PDB file of C-alpha atoms in Angstrom:
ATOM      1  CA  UNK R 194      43.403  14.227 -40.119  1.00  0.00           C
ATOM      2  CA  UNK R 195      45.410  11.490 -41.409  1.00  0.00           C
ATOM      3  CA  UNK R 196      45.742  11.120 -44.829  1.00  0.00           C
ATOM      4  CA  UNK R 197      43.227   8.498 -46.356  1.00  0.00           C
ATOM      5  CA  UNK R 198      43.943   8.571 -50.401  1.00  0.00           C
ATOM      6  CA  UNK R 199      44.783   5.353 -51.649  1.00  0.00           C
ATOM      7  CA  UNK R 200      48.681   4.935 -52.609  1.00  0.00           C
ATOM      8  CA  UNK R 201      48.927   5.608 -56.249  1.00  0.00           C
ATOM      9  CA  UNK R 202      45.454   7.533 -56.844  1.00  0.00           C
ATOM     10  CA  UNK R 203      46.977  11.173 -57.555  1.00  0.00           C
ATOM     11  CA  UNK R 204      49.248   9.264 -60.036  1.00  0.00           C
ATOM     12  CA  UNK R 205      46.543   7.186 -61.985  1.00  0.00           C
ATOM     13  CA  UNK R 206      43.988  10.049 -62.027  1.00  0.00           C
ATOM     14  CA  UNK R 207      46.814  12.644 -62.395  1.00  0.00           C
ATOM     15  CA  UNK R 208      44.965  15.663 -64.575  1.00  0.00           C
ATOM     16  CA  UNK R 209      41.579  14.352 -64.051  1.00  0.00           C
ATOM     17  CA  UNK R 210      40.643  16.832 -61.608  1.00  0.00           C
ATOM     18  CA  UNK R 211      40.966  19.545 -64.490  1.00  0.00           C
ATOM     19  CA  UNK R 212      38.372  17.903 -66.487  1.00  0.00           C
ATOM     20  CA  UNK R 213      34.499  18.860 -66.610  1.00  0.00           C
ATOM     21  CA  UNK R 214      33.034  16.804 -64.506  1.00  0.00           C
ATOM     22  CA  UNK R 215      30.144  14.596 -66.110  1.00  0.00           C
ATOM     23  CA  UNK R 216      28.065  14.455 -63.510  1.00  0.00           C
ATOM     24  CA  UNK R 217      25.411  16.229 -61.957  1.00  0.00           C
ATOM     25  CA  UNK R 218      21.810  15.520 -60.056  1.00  0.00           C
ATOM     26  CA  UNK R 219      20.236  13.709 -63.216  1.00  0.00           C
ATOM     27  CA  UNK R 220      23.411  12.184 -64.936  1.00  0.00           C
ATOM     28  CA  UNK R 221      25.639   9.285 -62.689  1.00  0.00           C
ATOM     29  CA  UNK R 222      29.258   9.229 -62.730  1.00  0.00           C
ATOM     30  CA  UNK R 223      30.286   5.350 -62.809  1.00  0.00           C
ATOM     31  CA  UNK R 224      32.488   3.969 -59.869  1.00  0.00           C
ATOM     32  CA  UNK R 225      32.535   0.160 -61.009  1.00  0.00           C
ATOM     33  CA  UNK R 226      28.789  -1.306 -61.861  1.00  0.00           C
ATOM     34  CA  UNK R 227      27.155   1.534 -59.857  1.00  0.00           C
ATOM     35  CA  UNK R 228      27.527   5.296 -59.752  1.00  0.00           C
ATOM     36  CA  UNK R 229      26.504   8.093 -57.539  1.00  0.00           C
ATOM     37  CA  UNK R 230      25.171  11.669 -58.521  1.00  0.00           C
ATOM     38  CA  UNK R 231      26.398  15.602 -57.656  1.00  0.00           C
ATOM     39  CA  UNK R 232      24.747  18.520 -56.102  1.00  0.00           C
ATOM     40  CA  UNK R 233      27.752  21.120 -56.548  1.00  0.00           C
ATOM     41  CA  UNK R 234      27.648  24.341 -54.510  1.00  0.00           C
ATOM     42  CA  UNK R 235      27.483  28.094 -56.165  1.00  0.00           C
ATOM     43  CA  UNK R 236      31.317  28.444 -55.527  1.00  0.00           C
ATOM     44  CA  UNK R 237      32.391  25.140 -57.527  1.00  0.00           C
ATOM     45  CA  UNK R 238      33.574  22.154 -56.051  1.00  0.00           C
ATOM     46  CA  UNK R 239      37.640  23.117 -56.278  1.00  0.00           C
ATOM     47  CA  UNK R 240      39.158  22.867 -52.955  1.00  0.00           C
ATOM     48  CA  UNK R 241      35.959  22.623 -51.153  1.00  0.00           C
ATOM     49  CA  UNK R 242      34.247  20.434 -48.127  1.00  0.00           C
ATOM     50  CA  UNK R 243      31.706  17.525 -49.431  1.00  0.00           C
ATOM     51  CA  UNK R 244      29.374  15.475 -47.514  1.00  0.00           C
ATOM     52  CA  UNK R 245      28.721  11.371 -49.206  1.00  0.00           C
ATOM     53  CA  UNK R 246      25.133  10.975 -48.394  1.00  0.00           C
ATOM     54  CA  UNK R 247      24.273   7.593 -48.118  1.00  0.00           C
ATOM     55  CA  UNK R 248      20.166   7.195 -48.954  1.00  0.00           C
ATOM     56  CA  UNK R 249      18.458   5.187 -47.107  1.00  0.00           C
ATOM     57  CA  UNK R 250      16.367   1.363 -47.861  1.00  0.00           C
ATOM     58  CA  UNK R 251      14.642   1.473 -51.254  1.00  0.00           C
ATOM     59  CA  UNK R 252      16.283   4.750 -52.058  1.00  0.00           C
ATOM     60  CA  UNK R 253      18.948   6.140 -54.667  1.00  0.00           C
ATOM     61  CA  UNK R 254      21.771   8.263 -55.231  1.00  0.00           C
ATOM     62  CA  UNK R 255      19.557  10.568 -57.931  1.00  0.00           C
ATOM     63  CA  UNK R 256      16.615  10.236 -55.417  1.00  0.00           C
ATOM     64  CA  UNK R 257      18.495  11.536 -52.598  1.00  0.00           C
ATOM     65  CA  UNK R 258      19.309  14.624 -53.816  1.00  0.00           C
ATOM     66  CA  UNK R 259      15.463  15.192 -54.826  1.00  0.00           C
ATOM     67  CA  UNK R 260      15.741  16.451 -50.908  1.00  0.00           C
ATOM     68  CA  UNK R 261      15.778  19.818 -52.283  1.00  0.00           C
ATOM     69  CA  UNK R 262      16.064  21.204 -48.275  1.00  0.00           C
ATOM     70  CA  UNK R 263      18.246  18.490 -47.641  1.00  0.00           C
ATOM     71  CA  UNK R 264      20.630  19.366 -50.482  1.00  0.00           C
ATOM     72  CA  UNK R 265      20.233  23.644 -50.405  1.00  0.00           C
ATOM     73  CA  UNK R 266      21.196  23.638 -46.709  1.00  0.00           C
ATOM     74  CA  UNK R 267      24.330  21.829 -47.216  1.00  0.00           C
ATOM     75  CA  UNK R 268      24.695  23.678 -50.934  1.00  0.00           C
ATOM     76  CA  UNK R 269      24.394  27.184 -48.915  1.00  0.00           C
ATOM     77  CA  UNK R 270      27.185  26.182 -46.447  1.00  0.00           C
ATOM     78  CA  UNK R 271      29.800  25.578 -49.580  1.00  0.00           C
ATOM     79  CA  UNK R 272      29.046  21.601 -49.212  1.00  0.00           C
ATOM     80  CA  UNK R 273      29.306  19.645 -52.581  1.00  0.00           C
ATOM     81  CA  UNK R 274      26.376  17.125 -51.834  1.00  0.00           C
ATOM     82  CA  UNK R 275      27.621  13.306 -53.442  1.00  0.00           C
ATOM     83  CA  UNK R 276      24.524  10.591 -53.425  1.00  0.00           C
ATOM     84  CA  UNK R 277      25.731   6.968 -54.214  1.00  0.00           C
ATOM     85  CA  UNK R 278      23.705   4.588 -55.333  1.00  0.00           C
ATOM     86  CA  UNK R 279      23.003   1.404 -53.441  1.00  0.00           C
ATOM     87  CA  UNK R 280      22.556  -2.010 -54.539  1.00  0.00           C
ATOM     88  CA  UNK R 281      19.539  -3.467 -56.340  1.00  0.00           C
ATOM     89  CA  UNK R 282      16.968  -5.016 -54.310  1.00  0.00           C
ATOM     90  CA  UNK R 283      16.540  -8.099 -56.400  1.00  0.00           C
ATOM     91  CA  UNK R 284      12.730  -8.524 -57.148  1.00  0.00           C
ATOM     92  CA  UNK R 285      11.662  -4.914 -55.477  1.00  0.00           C
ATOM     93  CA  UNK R 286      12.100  -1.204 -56.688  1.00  0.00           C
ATOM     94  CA  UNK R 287      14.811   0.726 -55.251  1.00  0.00           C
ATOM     95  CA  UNK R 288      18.477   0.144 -53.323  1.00  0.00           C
ATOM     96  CA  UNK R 289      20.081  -0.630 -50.148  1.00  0.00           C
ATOM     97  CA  UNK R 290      23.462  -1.333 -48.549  1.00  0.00           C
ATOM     98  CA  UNK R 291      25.083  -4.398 -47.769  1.00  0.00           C
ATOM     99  CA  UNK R 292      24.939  -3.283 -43.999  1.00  0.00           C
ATOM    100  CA  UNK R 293      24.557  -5.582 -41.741  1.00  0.00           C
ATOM    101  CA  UNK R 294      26.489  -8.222 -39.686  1.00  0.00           C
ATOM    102  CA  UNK R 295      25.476 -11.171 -41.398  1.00  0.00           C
ATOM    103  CA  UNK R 296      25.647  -9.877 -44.650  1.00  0.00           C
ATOM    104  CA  UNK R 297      29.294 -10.769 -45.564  1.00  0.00           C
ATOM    105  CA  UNK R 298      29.293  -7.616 -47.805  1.00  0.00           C
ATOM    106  CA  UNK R 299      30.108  -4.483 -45.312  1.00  0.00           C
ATOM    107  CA  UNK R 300      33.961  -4.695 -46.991  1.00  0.00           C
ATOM    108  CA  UNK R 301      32.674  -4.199 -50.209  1.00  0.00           C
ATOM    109  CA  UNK R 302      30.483  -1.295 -49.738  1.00  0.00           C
ATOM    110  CA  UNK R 303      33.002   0.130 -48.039  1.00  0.00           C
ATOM    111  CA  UNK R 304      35.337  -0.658 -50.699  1.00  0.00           C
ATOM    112  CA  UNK R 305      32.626   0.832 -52.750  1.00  0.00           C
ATOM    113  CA  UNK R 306      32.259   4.389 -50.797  1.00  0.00           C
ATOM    114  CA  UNK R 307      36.155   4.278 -50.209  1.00  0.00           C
ATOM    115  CA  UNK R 308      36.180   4.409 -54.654  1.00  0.00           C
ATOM    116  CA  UNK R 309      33.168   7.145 -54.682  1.00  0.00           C
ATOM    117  CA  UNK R 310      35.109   9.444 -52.373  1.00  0.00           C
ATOM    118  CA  UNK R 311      38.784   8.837 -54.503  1.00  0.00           C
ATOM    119  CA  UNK R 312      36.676   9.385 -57.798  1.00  0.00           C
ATOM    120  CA  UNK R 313      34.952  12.764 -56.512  1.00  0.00           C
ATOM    121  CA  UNK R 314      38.369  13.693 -55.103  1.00  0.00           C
ATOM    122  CA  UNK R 315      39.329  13.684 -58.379  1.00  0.00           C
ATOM    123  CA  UNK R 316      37.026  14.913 -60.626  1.00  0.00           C
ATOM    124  CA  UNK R 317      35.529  17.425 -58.698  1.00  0.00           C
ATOM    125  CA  UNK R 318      39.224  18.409 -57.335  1.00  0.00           C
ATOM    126  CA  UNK R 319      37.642  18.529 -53.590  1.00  0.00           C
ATOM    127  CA  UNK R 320      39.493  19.129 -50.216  1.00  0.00           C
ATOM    128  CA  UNK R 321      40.813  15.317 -49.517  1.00  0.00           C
ATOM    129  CA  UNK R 322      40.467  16.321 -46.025  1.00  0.00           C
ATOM    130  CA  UNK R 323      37.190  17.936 -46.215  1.00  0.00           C
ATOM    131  CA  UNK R 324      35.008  15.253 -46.772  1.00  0.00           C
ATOM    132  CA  UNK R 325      32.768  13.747 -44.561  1.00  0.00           C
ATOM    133  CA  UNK R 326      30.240  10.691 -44.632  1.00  0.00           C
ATOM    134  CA  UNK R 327      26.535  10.809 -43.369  1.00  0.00           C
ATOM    135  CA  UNK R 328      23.131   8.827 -44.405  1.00  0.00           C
ATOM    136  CA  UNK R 329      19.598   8.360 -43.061  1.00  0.00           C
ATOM    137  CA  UNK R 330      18.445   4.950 -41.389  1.00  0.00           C
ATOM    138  CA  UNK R 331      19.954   1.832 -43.268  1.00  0.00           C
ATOM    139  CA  UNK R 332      22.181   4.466 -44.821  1.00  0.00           C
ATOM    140  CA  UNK R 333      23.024   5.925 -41.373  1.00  0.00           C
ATOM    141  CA  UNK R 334      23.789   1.797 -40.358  1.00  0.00           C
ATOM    142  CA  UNK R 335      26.526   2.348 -43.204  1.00  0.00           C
ATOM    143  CA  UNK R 336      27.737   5.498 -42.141  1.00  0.00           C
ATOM    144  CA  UNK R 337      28.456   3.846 -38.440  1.00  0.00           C
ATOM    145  CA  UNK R 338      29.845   0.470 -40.166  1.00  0.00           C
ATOM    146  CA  UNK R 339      32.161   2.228 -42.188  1.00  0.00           C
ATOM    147  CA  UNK R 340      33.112   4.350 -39.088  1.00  0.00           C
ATOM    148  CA  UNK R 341      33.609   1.148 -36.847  1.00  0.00           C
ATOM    149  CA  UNK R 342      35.879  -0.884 -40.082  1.00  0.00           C
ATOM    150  CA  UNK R 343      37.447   1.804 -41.254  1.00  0.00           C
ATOM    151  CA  UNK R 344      37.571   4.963 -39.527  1.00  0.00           C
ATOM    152  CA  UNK R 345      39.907   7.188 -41.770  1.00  0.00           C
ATOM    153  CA  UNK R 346      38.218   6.929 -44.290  1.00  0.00           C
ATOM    154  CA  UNK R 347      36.375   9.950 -44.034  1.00  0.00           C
ATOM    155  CA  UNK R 348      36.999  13.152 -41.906  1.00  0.00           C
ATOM    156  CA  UNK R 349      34.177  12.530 -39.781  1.00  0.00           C
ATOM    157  CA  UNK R 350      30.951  10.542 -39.770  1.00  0.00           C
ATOM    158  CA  UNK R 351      26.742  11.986 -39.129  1.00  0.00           C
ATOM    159  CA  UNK R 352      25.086   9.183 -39.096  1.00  0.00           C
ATOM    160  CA  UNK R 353      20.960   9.876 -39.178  1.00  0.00           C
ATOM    161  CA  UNK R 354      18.473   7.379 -37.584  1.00  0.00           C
ATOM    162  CA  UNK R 355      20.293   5.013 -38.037  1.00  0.00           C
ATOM    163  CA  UNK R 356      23.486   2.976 -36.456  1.00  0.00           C
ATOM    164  CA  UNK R 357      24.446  -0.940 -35.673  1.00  0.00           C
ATOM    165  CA  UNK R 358      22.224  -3.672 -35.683  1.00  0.00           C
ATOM    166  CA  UNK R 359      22.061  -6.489 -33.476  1.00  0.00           C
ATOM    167  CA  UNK R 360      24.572  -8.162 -33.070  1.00  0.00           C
ATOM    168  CA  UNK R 361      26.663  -5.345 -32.343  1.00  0.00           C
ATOM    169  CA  UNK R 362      30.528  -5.102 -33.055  1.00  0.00           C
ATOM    170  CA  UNK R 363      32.445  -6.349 -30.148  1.00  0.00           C
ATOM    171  CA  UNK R 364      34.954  -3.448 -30.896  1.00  0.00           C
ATOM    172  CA  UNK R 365      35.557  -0.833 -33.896  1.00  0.00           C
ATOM    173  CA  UNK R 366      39.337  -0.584 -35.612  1.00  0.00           C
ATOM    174  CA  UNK R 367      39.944   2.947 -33.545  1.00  0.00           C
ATOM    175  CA  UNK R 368      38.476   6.457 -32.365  1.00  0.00           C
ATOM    176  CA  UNK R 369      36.651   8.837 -34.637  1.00  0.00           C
ATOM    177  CA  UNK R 370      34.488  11.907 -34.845  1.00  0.00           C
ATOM    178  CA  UNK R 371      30.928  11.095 -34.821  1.00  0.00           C
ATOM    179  CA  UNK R 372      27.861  12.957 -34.474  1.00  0.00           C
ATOM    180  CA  UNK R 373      24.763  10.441 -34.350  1.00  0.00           C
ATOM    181  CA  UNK R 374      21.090  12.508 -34.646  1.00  0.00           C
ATOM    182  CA  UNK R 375      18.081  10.544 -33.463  1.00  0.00           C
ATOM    183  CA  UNK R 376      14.286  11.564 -33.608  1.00  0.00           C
ATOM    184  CA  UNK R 377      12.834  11.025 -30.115  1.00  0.00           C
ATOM    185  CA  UNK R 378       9.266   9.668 -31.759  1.00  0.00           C
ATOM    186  CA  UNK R 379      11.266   7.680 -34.286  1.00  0.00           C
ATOM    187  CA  UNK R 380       9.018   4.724 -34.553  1.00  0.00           C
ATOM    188  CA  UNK R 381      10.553   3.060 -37.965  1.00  0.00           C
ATOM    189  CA  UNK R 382      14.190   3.092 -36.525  1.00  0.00           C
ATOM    190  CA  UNK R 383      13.469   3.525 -32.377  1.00  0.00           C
ATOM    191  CA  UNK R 384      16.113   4.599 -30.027  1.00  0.00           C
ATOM    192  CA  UNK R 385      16.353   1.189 -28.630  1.00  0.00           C
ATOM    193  CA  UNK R 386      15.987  -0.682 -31.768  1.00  0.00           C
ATOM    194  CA  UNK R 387      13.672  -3.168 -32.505  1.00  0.00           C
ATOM    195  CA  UNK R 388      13.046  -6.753 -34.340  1.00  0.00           C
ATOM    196  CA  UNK R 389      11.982  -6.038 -38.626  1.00  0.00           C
ATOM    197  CA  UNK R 390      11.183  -9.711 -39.235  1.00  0.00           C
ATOM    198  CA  UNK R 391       8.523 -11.892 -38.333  1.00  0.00           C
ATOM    199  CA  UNK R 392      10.187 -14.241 -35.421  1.00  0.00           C
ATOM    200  CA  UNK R 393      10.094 -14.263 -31.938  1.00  0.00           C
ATOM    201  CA  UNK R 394      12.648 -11.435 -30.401  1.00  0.00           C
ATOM    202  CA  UNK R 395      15.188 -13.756 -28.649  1.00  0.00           C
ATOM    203  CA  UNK R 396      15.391 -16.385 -31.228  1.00  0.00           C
ATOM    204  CA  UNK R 397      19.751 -15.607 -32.628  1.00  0.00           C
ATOM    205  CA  UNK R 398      18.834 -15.869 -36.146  1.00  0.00           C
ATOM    206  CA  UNK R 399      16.123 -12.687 -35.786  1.00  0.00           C
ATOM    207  CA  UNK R 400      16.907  -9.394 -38.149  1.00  0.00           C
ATOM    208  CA  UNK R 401      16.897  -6.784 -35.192  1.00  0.00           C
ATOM    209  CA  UNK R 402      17.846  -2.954 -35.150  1.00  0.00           C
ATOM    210  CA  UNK R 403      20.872  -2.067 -32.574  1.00  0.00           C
ATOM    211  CA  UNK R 404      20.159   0.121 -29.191  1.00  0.00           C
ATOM    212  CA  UNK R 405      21.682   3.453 -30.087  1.00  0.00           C
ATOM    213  CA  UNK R 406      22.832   3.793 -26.580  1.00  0.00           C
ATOM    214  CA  UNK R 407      24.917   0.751 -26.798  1.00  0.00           C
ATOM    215  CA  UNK R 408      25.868   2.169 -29.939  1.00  0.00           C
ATOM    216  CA  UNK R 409      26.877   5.013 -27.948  1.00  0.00           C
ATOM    217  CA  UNK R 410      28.756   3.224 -25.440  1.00  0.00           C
ATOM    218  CA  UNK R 411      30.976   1.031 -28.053  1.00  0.00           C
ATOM    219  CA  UNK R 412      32.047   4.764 -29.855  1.00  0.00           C
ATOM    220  CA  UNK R 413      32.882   6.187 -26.191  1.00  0.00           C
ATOM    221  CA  UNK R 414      35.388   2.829 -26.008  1.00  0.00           C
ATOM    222  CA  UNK R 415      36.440   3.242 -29.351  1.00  0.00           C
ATOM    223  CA  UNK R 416      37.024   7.034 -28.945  1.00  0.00           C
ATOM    224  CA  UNK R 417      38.971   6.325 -25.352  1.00  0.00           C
ATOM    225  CA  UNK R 418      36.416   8.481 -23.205  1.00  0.00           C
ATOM    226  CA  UNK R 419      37.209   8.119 -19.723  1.00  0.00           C
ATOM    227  CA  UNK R 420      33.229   8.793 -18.171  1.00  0.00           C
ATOM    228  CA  UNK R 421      30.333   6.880 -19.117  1.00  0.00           C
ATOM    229  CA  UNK R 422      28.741  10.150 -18.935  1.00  0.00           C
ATOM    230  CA  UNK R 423      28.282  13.092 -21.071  1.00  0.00           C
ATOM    231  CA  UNK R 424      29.805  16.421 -19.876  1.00  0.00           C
ATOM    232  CA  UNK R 425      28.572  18.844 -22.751  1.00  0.00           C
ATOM    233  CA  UNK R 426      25.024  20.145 -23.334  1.00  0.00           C
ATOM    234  CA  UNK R 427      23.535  22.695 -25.467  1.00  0.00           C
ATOM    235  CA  UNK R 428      19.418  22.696 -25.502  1.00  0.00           C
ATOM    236  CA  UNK R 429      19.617  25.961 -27.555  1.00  0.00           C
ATOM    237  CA  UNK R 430      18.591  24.842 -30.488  1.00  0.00           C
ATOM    238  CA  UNK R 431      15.875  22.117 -31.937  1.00  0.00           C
ATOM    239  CA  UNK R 432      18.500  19.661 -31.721  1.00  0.00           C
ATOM    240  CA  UNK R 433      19.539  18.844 -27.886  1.00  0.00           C
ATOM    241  CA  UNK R 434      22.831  17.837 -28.213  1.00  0.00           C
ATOM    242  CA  UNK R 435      25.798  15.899 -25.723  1.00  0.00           C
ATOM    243  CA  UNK R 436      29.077  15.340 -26.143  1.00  0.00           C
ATOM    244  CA  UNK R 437      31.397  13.586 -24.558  1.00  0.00           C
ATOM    245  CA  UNK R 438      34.666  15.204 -23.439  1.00  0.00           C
ATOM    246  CA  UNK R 439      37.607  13.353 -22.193  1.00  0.00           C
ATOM    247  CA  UNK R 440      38.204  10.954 -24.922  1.00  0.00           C
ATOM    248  CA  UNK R 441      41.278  10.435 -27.545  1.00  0.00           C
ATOM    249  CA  UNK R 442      42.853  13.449 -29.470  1.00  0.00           C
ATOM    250  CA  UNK R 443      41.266  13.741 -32.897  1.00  0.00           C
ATOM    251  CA  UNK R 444      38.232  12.142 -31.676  1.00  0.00           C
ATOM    252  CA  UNK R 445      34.605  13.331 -31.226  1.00  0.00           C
ATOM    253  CA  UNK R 446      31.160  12.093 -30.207  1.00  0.00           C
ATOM    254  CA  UNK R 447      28.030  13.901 -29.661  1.00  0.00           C
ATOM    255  CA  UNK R 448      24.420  12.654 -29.508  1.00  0.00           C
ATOM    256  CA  UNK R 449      21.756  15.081 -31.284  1.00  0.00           C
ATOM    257  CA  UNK R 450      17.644  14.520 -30.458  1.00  0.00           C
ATOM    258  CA  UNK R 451      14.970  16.203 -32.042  1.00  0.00           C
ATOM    259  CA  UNK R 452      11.292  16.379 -31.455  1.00  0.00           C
ATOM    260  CA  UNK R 453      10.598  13.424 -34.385  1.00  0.00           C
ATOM    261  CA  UNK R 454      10.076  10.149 -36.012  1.00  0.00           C
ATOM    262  CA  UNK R 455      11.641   9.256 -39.073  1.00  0.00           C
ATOM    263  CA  UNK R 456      12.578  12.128 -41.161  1.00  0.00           C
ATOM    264  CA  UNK R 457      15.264  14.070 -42.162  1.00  0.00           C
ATOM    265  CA  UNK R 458      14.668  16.640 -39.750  1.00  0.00           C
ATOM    266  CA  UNK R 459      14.644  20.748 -40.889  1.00  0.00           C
ATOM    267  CA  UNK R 460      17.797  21.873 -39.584  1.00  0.00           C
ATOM    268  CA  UNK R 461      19.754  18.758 -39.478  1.00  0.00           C
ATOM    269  CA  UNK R 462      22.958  20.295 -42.235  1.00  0.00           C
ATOM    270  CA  UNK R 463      23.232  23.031 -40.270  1.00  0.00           C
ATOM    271  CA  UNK R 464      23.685  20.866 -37.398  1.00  0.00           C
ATOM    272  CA  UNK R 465      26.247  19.088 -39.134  1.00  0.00           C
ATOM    273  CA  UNK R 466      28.126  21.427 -40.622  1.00  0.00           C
ATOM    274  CA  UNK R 467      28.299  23.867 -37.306  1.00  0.00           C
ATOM    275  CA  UNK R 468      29.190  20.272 -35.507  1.00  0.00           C
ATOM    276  CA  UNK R 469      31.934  19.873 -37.987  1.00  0.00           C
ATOM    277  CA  UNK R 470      33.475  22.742 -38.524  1.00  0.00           C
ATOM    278  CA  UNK R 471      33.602  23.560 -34.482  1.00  0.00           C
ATOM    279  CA  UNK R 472      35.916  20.517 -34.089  1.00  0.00           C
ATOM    280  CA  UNK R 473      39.337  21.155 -33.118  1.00  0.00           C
ATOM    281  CA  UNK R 474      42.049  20.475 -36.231  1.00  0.00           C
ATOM    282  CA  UNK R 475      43.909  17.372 -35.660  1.00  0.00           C
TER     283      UNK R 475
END
């Protein structure tokens, strides 16, 4: 994988990954006027793989982790688990992400995870290379946002019921490895999206979820895949997977279902980290 650190972060946070690191699944570590909380693995963070876990609307960082099969799976696999916090919903308990088209703040919450991953890098003296950036429904919309703007910024992306909106990008900046998981009951977040405010469907100013398989489609551009169609299966587990073969070196896409609605499905780290950690080094 390319190397994503920021020009001059070794030098301005030379030493740091030496220090004890602050924080943990009750206490933040800051990154600007938010913070995000740590789940560290038996083995210790040093030199190790990390998933950011973006949480999903209403959610937090600290909540997040409170996934205790969430977190253990990925804990058990030698995963550092990181859980940024979202912004304040003004008026209403909880967080979300700046995530969608006409938000005018997708740069800054990228900007946002971009500073969460350099600061864990850091403190927690992680693999740079090794981390990887997945959430659940508005935070798997993230996930495929920061994907689309900025694709190095992580190692690979697993977004969870969740992807674009309406209107969808016309194109994303350039291929990357993506495994999107979808419940096939998902009523909250369906597979073909749905309007989430009160006007009528066709009307351009309605707040509508994206169709994952145009989602699909735009990362199968993106990733240079020469057939529409899939040419992978594997029904052996839970998850029924497809991948698509023939696209860009150093790219990846495979679409995971499971019998489900809206959860965070049993299973679903060990999906990931199997997914990841089968993909071919770049």
């Amino acid at each position: 994988m390319k190397n994503f650190i920021r020009a001059g972060l070794l030098g301005c946070l030379a030493g740091f990954a030496t220090q004890a690191a602050a924080c943990s699944t009750e206490t933040p570590c800051p990154v600007g006027d938010r913070a995000y909380y740590v789940a560290a693995p038996e083995g210790g963070t040093q030199d190790g793989p990390a998933v950011v876990y973006i949480h999903g609307f209403g959610g937090s960082g600290a909540g997040a982790l409170r996934n205790s099969g969430m977190v253990n799976d990925f804990l058990a696999r030698g995963y550092t688990v990181i859980a940024p916090d979202g912004v304040v919903r003004e008026g209403r308990n909880g967080r979300s992400w700046r995530f969608h088209p006409a938000s005018g703040g997708q740069a800054d919450e990228i900007a946002f995870l971009q500073d969460v991953r350099d600061d864990a890098i850091a403190r927690l003296g992680l693999n740079p290379e090794g981390v990887i950036l997945a959430g659940f429904s508005i935070g798997g919309s993230m996930t495929a946002y920061t994907a689309c703007a900025a694709p190095e910024s992580f190692a690979a992306y697993a977004p969870l019921s969740g992807n674009f909106w309406r209107p969808h990008p016309a194109e994303c900046a350039g291929p990357v490895q993506m495994l999107h998981t979808h419940g096939w009951r998902d009523g909250t977040v369906p597979i073909e999206g749905r309007v989430v405010n009160r006007v009528e469907r066709d009307r351009p100013d309605a707040f509508a979820q994206g169709d994952i398989h145009y989602a699909l489609g735009l990362w199968r551009d993106t990733n240079g895949c020469t057939d529409y169609q899939a040419r992978s299966f594997d029904t052996s587990t839970p998850f029924w997977q497809r991948s698509w073969t023939g696209c860009e070196s150093g790219s990846a896409l495979t679409f995971a279902l499971f019998d489900g609605g809206h959860v965070v499905p049993r299973g679903w780290p060990d999906l990931v980290v199997d997914w990841v950690e089968a993909l071919p080094a770049n």
